[in-house]
Coordinates of C-alpha atoms and ligand atoms in Angstrom, one line a residue:
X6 CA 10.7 13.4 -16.3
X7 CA 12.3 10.7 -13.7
X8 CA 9.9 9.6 -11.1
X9 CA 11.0 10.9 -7.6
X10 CA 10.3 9.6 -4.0
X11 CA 7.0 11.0 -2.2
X12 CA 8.2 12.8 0.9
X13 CA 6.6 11.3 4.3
X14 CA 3.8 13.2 5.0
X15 CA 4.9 12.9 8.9
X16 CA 8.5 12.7 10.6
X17 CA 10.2 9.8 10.8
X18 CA 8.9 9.2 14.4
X19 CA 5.4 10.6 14.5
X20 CA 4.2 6.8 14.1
X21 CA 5.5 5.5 17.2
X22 CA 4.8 3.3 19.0
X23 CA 3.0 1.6 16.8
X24 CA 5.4 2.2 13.7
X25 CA 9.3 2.4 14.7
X26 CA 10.9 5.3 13.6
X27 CA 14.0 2.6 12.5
X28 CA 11.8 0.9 10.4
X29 CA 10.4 3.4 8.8
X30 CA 13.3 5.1 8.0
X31 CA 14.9 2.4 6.5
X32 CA 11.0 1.3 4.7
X33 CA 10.8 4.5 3.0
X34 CA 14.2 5.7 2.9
X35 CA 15.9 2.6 0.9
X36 CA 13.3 0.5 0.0
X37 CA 10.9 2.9 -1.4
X38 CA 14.0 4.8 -2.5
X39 CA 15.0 2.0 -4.4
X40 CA 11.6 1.3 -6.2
X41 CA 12.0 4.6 -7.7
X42 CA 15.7 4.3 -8.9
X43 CA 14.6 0.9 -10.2
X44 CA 11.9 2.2 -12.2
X45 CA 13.7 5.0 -13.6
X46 CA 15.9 2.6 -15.0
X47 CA 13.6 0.2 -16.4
X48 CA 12.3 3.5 -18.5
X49 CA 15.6 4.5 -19.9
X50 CA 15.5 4.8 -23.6
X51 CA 11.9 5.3 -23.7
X52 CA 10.7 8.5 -24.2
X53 CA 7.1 7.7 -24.4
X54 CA 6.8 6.1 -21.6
X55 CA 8.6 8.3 -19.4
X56 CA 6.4 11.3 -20.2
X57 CA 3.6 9.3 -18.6
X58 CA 2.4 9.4 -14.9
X59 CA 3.0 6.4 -13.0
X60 CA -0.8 6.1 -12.7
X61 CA -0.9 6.2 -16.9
X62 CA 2.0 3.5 -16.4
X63 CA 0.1 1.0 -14.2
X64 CA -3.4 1.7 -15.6
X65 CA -2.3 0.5 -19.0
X66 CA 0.0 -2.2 -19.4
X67 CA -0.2 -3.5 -22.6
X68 CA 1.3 0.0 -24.1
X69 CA 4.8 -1.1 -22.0
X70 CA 6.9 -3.0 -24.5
X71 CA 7.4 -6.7 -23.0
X72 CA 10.8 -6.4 -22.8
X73 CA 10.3 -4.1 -19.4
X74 CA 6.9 -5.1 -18.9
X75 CA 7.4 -7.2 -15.8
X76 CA 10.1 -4.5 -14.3
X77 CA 7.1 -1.7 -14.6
X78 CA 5.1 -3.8 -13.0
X79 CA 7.3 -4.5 -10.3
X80 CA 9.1 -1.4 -9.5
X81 CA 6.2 0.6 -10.3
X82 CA 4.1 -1.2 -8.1
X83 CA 6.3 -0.6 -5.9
X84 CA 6.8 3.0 -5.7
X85 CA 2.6 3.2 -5.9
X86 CA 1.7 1.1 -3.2
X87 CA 4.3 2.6 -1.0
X88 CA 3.0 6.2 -2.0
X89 CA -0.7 5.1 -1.2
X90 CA 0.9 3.5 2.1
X91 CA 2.1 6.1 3.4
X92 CA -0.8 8.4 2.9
X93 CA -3.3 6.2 4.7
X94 CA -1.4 6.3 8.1
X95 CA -0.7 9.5 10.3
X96 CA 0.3 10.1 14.0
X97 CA -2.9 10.9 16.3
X98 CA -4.9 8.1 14.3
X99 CA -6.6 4.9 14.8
X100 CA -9.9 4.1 16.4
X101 CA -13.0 3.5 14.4
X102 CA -13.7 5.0 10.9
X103 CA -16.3 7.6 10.1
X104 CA -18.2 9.1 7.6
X105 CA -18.7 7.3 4.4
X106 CA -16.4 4.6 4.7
X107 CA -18.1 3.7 8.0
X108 CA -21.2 3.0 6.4
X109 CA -19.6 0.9 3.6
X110 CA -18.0 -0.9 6.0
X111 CA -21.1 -1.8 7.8
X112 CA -22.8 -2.7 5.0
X113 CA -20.1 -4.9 3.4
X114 CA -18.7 -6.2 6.6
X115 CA -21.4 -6.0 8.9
X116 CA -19.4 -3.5 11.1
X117 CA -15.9 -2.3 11.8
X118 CA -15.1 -5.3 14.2
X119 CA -16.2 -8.0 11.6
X120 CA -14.3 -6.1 8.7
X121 CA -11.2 -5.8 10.9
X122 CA -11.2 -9.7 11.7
X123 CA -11.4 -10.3 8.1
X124 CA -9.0 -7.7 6.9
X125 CA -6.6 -9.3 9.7
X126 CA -7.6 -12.9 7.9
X127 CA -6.3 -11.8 4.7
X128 CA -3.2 -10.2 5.8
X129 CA -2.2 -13.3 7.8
X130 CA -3.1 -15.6 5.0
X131 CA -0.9 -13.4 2.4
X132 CA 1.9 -15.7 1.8
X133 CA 4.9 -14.7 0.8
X134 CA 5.2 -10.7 0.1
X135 CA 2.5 -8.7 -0.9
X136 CA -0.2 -6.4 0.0
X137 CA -3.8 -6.7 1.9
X138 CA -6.1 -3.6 0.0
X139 CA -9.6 -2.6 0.8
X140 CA -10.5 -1.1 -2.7
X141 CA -13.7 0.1 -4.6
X142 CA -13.7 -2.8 -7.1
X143 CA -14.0 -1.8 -10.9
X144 CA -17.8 -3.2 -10.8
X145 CA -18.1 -0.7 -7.6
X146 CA -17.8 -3.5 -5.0
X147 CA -15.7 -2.5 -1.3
X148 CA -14.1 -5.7 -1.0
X149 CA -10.5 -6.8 0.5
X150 CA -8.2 -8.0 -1.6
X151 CA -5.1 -9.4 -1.5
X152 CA -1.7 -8.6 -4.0
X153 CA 1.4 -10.2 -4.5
X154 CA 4.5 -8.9 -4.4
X155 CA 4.4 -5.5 -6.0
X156 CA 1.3 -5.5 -8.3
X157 CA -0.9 -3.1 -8.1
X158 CA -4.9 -3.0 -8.4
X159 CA -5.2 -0.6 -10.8
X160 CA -4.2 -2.0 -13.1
X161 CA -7.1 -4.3 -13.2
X162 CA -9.9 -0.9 -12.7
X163 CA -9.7 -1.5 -9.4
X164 CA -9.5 2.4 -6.9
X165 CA -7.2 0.9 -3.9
X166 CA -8.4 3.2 -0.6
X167 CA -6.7 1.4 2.2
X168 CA -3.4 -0.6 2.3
X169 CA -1.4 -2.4 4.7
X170 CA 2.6 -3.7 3.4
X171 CA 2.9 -7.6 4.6
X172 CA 6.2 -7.6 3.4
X173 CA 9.0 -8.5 6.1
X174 CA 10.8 -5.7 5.5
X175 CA 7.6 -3.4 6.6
X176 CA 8.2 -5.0 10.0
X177 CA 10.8 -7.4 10.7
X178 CA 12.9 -5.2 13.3
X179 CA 10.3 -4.3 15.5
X180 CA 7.6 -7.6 15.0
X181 CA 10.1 -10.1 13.7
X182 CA 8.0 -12.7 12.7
X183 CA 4.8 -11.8 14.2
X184 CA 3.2 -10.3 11.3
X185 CA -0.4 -10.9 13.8
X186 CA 1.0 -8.2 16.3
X187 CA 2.0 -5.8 13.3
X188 CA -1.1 -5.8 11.8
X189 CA -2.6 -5.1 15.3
X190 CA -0.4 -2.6 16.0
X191 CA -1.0 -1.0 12.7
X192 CA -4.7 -0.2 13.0
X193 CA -3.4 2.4 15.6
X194 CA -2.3 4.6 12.5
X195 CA -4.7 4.2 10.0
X196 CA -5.7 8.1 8.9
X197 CA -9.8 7.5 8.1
X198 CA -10.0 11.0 6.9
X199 CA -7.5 10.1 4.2
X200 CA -9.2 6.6 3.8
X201 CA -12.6 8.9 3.2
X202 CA -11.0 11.0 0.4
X203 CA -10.4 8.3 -1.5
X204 CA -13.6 6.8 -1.2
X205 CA -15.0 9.8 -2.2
X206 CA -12.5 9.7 -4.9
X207 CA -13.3 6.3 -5.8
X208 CA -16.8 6.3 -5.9
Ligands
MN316 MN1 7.2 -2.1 1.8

């Protein structure tokens, strides 16, 4: 069965202010769109591997021939991290976290301001494309991690709960090059209750 495109949970619009409705048509409409296509293609003329969940896909890499190997990675990563990105933001959002996440991040962090600065460290120090994560790490860890490009954490064990895109194209028409004021502007739509499922999820 071909992989399909997540709808937005939200309109195009519910983000704004903080997330332009341009930018995220054009985020999730062709880029995210295009991950999908992309990966469809790279599973053509393999049976097996397109009975499997994107999850199965990503989890196990060694079971994807070479050949296509890197293309899974990429486009699959892709459409995953964009499906997990989407998820963690929401209109009516923002603030501080609660429940169990709040206490992880106190007690990794040493509070929400501290874990903030450092997330905001990361993603400013992410050069190039990629992907700033906080994840539950496969040895049970809540750390923040940084990804390249389009690879994906779980397919080193790792159980990704919160993600912010540093790729220009997740906001170059609105920030231009100040990644600093997107990544500011982007705590305003973090969903925490979402962020909380999965750490429930993951733990
Ligand atoms: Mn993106």
């Amino acid at each position: 069965m071909a992989h399909t495109l997540t709808p937005l949970p939200y309109a195009h619009d519910a983000l704004e202010p903080f997330y332009d409705k341009a930018t995220l048509e054009i985020h999730h409409g062709k880029h995210h769109q295009t991950y999908v296509n992309n990966l469809n293609a790279a599973l053509e003329g393999h049976p097996e591997l397109q009975a499997k969940s994107l999850d199965a896909l990503l989890a196990d890499l060694n079971a994807i021939p070479e050949t296509i190997r890197r293309k899974v990675i990429n486009q699959g990563g892709g459409v995953w991290n964009h499906n997990l990105f989407w998820a963690v933001m929401g209109p009516n959002k923002g603030g501080a976290p609660t429940g169990k996440i709040a206490d992880a991040i106190q007690n990794s962090f040493g509070g929400f301001d501290a874990f903030k600065a450092k997330f905001k460290e990361n993603a400013l120090a992410m050069f190039g494309s990629g992907w700033t994560f906080l994840l539950v790490t496969k040895s049970g860890n809540v750390e923040i991690q940084n990804w390249p490009n389009q690879e994906c954490p779980i397919s080193q064990g790792h159980k990704p709960v919160l993600v912010l895109d540093v790729w220009e194209h997740a906001y170059y028409l609105k920030f231009q090059n100040r990644r600093a004021d997107w990544i500011e502007s982007w705590w305003n739509v973090v969903n925490w209750d979402k962020v909380n499922e999965l750490y429930a999820a993951a733990k």
